[in-house]
Rosetta silent file (secondary structure, phi, psi, omega in degrees, C-alpha in Angstrom):
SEQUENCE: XXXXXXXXXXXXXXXXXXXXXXXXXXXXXXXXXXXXXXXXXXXXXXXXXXXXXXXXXXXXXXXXXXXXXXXXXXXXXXXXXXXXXXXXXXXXXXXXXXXXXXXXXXXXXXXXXXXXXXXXXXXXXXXXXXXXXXXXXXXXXXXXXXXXXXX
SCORE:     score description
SCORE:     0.000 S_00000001
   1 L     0.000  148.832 -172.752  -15.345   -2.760  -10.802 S_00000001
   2 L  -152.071  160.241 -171.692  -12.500   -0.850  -10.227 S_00000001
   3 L   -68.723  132.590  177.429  -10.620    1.568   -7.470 S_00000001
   4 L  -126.140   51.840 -171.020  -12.330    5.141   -8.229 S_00000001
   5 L   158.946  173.992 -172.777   -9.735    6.936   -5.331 S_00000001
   6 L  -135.136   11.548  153.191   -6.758    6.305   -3.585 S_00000001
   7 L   -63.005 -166.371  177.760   -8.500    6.257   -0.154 S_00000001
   8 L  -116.649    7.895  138.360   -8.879    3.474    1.734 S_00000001
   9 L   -47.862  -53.217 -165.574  -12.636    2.559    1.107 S_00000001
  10 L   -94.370   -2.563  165.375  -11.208    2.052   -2.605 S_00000001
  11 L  -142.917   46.899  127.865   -7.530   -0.262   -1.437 S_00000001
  12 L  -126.954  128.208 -150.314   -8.670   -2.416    0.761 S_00000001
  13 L  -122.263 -142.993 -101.223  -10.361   -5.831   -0.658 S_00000001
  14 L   155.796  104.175  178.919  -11.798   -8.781    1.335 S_00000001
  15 L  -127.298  113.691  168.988   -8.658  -11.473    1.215 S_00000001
  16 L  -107.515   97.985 -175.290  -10.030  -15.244    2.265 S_00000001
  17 L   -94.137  146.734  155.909   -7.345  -18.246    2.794 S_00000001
  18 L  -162.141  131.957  173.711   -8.596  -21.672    3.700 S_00000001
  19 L   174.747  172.139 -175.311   -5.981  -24.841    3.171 S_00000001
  20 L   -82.025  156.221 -177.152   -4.095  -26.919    5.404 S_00000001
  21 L    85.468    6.593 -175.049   -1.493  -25.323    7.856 S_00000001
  22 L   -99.348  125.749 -176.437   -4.039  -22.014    7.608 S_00000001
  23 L   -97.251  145.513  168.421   -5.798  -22.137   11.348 S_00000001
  24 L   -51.682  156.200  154.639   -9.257  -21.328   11.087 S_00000001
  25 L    76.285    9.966 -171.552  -11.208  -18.763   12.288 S_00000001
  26 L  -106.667  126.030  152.549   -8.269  -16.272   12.275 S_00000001
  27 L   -94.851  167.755  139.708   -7.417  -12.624   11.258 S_00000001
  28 L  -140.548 -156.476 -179.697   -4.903  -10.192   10.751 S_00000001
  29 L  -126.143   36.217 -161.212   -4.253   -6.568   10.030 S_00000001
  30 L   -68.925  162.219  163.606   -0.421   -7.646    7.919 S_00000001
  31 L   -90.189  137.169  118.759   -0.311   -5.095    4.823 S_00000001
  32 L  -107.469  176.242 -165.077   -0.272   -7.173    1.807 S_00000001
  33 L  -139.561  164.584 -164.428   -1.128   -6.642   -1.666 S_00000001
  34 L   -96.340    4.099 -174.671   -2.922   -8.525   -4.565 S_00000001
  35 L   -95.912  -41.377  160.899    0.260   -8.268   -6.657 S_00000001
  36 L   -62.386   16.694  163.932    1.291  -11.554   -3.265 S_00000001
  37 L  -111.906   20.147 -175.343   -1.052  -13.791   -3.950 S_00000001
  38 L  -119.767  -64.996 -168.797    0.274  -15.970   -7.006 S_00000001
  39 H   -79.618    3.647  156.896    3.742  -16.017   -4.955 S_00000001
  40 H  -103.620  -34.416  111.442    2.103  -16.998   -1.616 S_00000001
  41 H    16.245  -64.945 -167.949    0.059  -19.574   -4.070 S_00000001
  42 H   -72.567  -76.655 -170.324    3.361  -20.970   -5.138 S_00000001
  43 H   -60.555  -87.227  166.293    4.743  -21.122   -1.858 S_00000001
  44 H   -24.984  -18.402  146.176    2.225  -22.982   -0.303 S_00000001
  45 L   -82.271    3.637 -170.180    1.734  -25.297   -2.988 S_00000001
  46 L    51.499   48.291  131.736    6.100  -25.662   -2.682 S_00000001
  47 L   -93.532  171.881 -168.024    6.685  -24.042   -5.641 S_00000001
  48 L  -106.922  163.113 -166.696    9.370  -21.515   -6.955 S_00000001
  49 L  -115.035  150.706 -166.672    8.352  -18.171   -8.153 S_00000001
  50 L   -62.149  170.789 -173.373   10.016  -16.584  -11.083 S_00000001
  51 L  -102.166  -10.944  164.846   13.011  -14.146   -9.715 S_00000001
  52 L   -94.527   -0.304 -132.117   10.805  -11.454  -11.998 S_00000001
  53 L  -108.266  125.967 -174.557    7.887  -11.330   -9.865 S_00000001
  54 L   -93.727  -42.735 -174.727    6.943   -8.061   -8.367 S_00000001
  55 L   -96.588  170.797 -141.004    4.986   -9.769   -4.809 S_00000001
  56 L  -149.670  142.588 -169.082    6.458  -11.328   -2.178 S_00000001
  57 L   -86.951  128.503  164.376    5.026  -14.720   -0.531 S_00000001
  58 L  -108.471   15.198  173.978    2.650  -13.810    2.810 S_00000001
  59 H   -63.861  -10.681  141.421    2.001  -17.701    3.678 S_00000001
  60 H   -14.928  -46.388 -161.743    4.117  -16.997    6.921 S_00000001
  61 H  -106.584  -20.891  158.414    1.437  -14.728    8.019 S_00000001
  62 H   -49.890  -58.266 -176.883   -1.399  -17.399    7.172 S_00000001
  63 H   -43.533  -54.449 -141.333    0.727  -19.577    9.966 S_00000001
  64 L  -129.945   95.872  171.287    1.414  -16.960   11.944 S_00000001
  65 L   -73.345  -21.440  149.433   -1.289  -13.779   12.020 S_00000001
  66 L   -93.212   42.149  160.982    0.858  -11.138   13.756 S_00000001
  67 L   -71.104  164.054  128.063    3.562  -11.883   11.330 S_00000001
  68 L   -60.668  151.069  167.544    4.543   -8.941    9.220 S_00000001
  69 L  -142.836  -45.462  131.038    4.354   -9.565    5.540 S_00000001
  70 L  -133.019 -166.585 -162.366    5.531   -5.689    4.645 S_00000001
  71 L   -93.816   -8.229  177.012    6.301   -2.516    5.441 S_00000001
  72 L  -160.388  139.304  166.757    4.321   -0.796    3.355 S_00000001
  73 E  -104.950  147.141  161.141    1.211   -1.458    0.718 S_00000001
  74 E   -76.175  166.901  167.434    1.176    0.419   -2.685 S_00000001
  75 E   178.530  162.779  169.061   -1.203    1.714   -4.612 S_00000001
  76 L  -152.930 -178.632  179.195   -2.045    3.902   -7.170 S_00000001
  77 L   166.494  108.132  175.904   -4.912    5.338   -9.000 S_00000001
  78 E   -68.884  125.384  177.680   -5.155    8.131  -12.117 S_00000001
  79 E   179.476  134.421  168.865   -7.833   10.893  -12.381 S_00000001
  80 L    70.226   37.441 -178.933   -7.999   14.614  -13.716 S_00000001
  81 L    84.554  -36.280  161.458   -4.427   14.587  -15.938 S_00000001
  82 E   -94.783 -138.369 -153.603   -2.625   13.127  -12.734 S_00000001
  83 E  -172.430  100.917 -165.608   -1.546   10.202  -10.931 S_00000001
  84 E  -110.893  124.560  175.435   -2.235    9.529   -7.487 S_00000001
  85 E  -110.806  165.265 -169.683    0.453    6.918   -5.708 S_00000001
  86 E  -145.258  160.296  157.707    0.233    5.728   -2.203 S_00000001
  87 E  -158.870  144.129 -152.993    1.580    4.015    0.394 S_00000001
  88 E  -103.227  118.621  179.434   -0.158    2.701    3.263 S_00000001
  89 L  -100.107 -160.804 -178.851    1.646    1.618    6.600 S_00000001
  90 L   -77.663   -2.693 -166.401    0.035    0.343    9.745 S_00000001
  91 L  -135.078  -15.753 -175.989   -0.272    3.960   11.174 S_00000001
  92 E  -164.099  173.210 -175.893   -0.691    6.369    7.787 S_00000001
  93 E  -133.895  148.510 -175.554   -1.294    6.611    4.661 S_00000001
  94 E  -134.928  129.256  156.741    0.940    8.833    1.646 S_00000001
  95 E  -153.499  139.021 -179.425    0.363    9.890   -1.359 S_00000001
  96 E   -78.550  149.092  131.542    2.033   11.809   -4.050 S_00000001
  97 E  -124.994  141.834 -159.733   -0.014   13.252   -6.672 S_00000001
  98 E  -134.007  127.232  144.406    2.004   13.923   -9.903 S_00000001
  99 L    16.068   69.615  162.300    1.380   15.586  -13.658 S_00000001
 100 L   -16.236  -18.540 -154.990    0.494   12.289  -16.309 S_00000001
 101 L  -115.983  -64.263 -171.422    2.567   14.511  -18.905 S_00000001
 102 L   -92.254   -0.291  168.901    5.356   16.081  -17.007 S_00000001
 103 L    56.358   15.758  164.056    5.653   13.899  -13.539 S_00000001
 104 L   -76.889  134.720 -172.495    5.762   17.141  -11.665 S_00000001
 105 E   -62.582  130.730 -161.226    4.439   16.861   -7.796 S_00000001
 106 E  -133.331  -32.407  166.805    1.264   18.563   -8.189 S_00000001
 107 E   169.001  155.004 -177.441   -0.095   17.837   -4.118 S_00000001
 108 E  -107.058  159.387  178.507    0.637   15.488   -1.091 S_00000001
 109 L  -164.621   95.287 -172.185   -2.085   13.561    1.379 S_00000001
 110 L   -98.378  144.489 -157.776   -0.727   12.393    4.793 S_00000001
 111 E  -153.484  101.304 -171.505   -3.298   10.505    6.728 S_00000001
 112 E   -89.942  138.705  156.847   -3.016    9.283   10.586 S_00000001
 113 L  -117.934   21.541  170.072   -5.033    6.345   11.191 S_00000001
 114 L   -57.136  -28.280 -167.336   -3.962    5.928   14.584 S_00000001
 115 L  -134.094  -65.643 -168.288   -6.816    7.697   16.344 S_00000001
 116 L  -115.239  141.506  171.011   -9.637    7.810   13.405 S_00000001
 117 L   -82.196   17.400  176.792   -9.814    5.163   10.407 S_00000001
 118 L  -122.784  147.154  171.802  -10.886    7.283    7.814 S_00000001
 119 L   -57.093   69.757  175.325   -9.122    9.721    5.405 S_00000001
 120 L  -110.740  -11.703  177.494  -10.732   12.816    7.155 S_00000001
 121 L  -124.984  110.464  165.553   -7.559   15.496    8.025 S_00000001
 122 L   -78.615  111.091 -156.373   -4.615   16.026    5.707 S_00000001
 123 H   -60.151  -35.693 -166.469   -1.632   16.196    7.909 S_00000001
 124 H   -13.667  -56.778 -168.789    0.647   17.158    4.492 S_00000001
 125 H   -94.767   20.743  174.002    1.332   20.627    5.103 S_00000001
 126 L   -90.799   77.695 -146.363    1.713   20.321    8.540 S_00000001
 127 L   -17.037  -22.911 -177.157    5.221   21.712    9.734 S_00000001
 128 L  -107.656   16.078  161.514    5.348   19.064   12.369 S_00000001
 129 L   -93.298  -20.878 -172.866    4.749   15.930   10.384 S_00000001
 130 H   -39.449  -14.432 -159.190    7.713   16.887    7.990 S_00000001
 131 H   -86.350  -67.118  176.815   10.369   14.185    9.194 S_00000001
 132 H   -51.295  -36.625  158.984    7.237   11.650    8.260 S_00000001
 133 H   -43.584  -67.726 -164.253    6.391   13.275    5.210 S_00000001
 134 H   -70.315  -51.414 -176.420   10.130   13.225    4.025 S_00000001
 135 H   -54.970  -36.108 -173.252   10.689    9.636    5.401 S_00000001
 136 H   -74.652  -36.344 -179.003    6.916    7.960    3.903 S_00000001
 137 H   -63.077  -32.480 -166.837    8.311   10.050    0.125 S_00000001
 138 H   -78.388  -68.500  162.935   11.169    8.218    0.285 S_00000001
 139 H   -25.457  -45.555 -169.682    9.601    4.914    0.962 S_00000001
 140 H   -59.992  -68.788  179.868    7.330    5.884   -1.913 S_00000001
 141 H   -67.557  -53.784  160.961    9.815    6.604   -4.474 S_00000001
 142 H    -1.897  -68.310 -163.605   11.475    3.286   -3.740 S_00000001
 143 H   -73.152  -56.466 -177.429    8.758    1.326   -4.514 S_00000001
 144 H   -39.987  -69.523  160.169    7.777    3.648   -7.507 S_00000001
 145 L   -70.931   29.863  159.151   10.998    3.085   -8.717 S_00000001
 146 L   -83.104  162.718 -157.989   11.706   -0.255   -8.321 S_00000001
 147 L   -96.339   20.261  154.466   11.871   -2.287  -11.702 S_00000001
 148 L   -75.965  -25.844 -171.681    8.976   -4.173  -10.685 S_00000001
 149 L   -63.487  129.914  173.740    6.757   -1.104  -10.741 S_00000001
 150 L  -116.576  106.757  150.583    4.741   -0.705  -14.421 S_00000001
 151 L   -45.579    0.000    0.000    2.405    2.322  -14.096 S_00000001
C-alpha cells in the first residue's frame, strides 16, 4: 500500500512506542516522520546515528508528549507528469506542485486546519494568506533542498 495523494488521509500513519522510559497510555500530536524512527531507535537503544541520516531522534517526545520533535513534516507524492511536495505544520498544510520534466511550479494548496481537519478550502490564492504562503515556500524549499532530500 502506498500514499495515492498528498492530503492528509494519505500522510498520516498509526505510530505505536512501548519500552521502558515510554509512559503508557499516552499521546501526542508532535509532527514526526517515518524517515525518525531508526534514529529515535538508536537513541533509545544509546546508540549513535550515522552524521548521514536524513531523521532526527523524537525519543524526547516519547518522555515528554508536548515536546516538539519538528517544525514541519514532509512529504511528497507524484501523479499526472508532476510532483506534489508538502509540508505540514501544526496549523496548515503546503504544497508545491511542480513539472517531473522541467521543475516548473505548476499550482499551490494552502490548507488551515485550525478550525476544520480536512483538506476542504484552498487558501493559495488568497491575497491575505500571502506572508504564509511566502513564509511555508520557503520552509519547503529548505527541506527540498537539503542534501538529505532524494526525490
Amino acid at each position: 500500500w502506498s500514499k495515492h495523494t498528498t492530503f492528509e488521509i494519505a500522510t498520516r500513519v498509526p505510530l505505536l512506542f512501548s519500552g521502558p522510559g515510554v509512559p503508557e497510555n499516552t499521546s501526542t500530536e508532535a509532527l514526526v516522520e517515518l524517515l525518525d524512527l531508526f534514529p529515535t531507535l538508536a537513541a533509545l537503544a544509546g546508540l549513535q546515528t550515522p552524521p548521514h541520516l536524513g531523521g532526527r531522534s523524537f525519543a524526547h517526545v516519547l518522555a515528554e508528549p508536548l515536546a516538539k520533535a519538528r517544525e514541519a513534516a514532509f512529504s511528497e507524492y507524484s501523479r499526472g507528469g508532476a510532483r506534489g511536495t508538502s509540508i505540514r505544520t501544526e496549523t496548515h498544510r503546503y504544497t508545491e506542485w511542480r513539472a517531473l520534466k522541467s521543475n516548473e511550479l505548476v499550482a499551490r494548496e494552502l490548507y488551515d486546519f485550525r478550525e476544520v481537519a480536512v483538506e476542504t478550502e484552498n487558501l493559495a490564492s488568497d491575497p491575505v494568506q500571502k506572508e504564509l504562503l511566502d513564509s511555508l515556500s520557503q520552509l519547503l524549499s529548505a527541506r527540498r533542498d537539503s542534501p538529505h532530500f532524494a526525490p
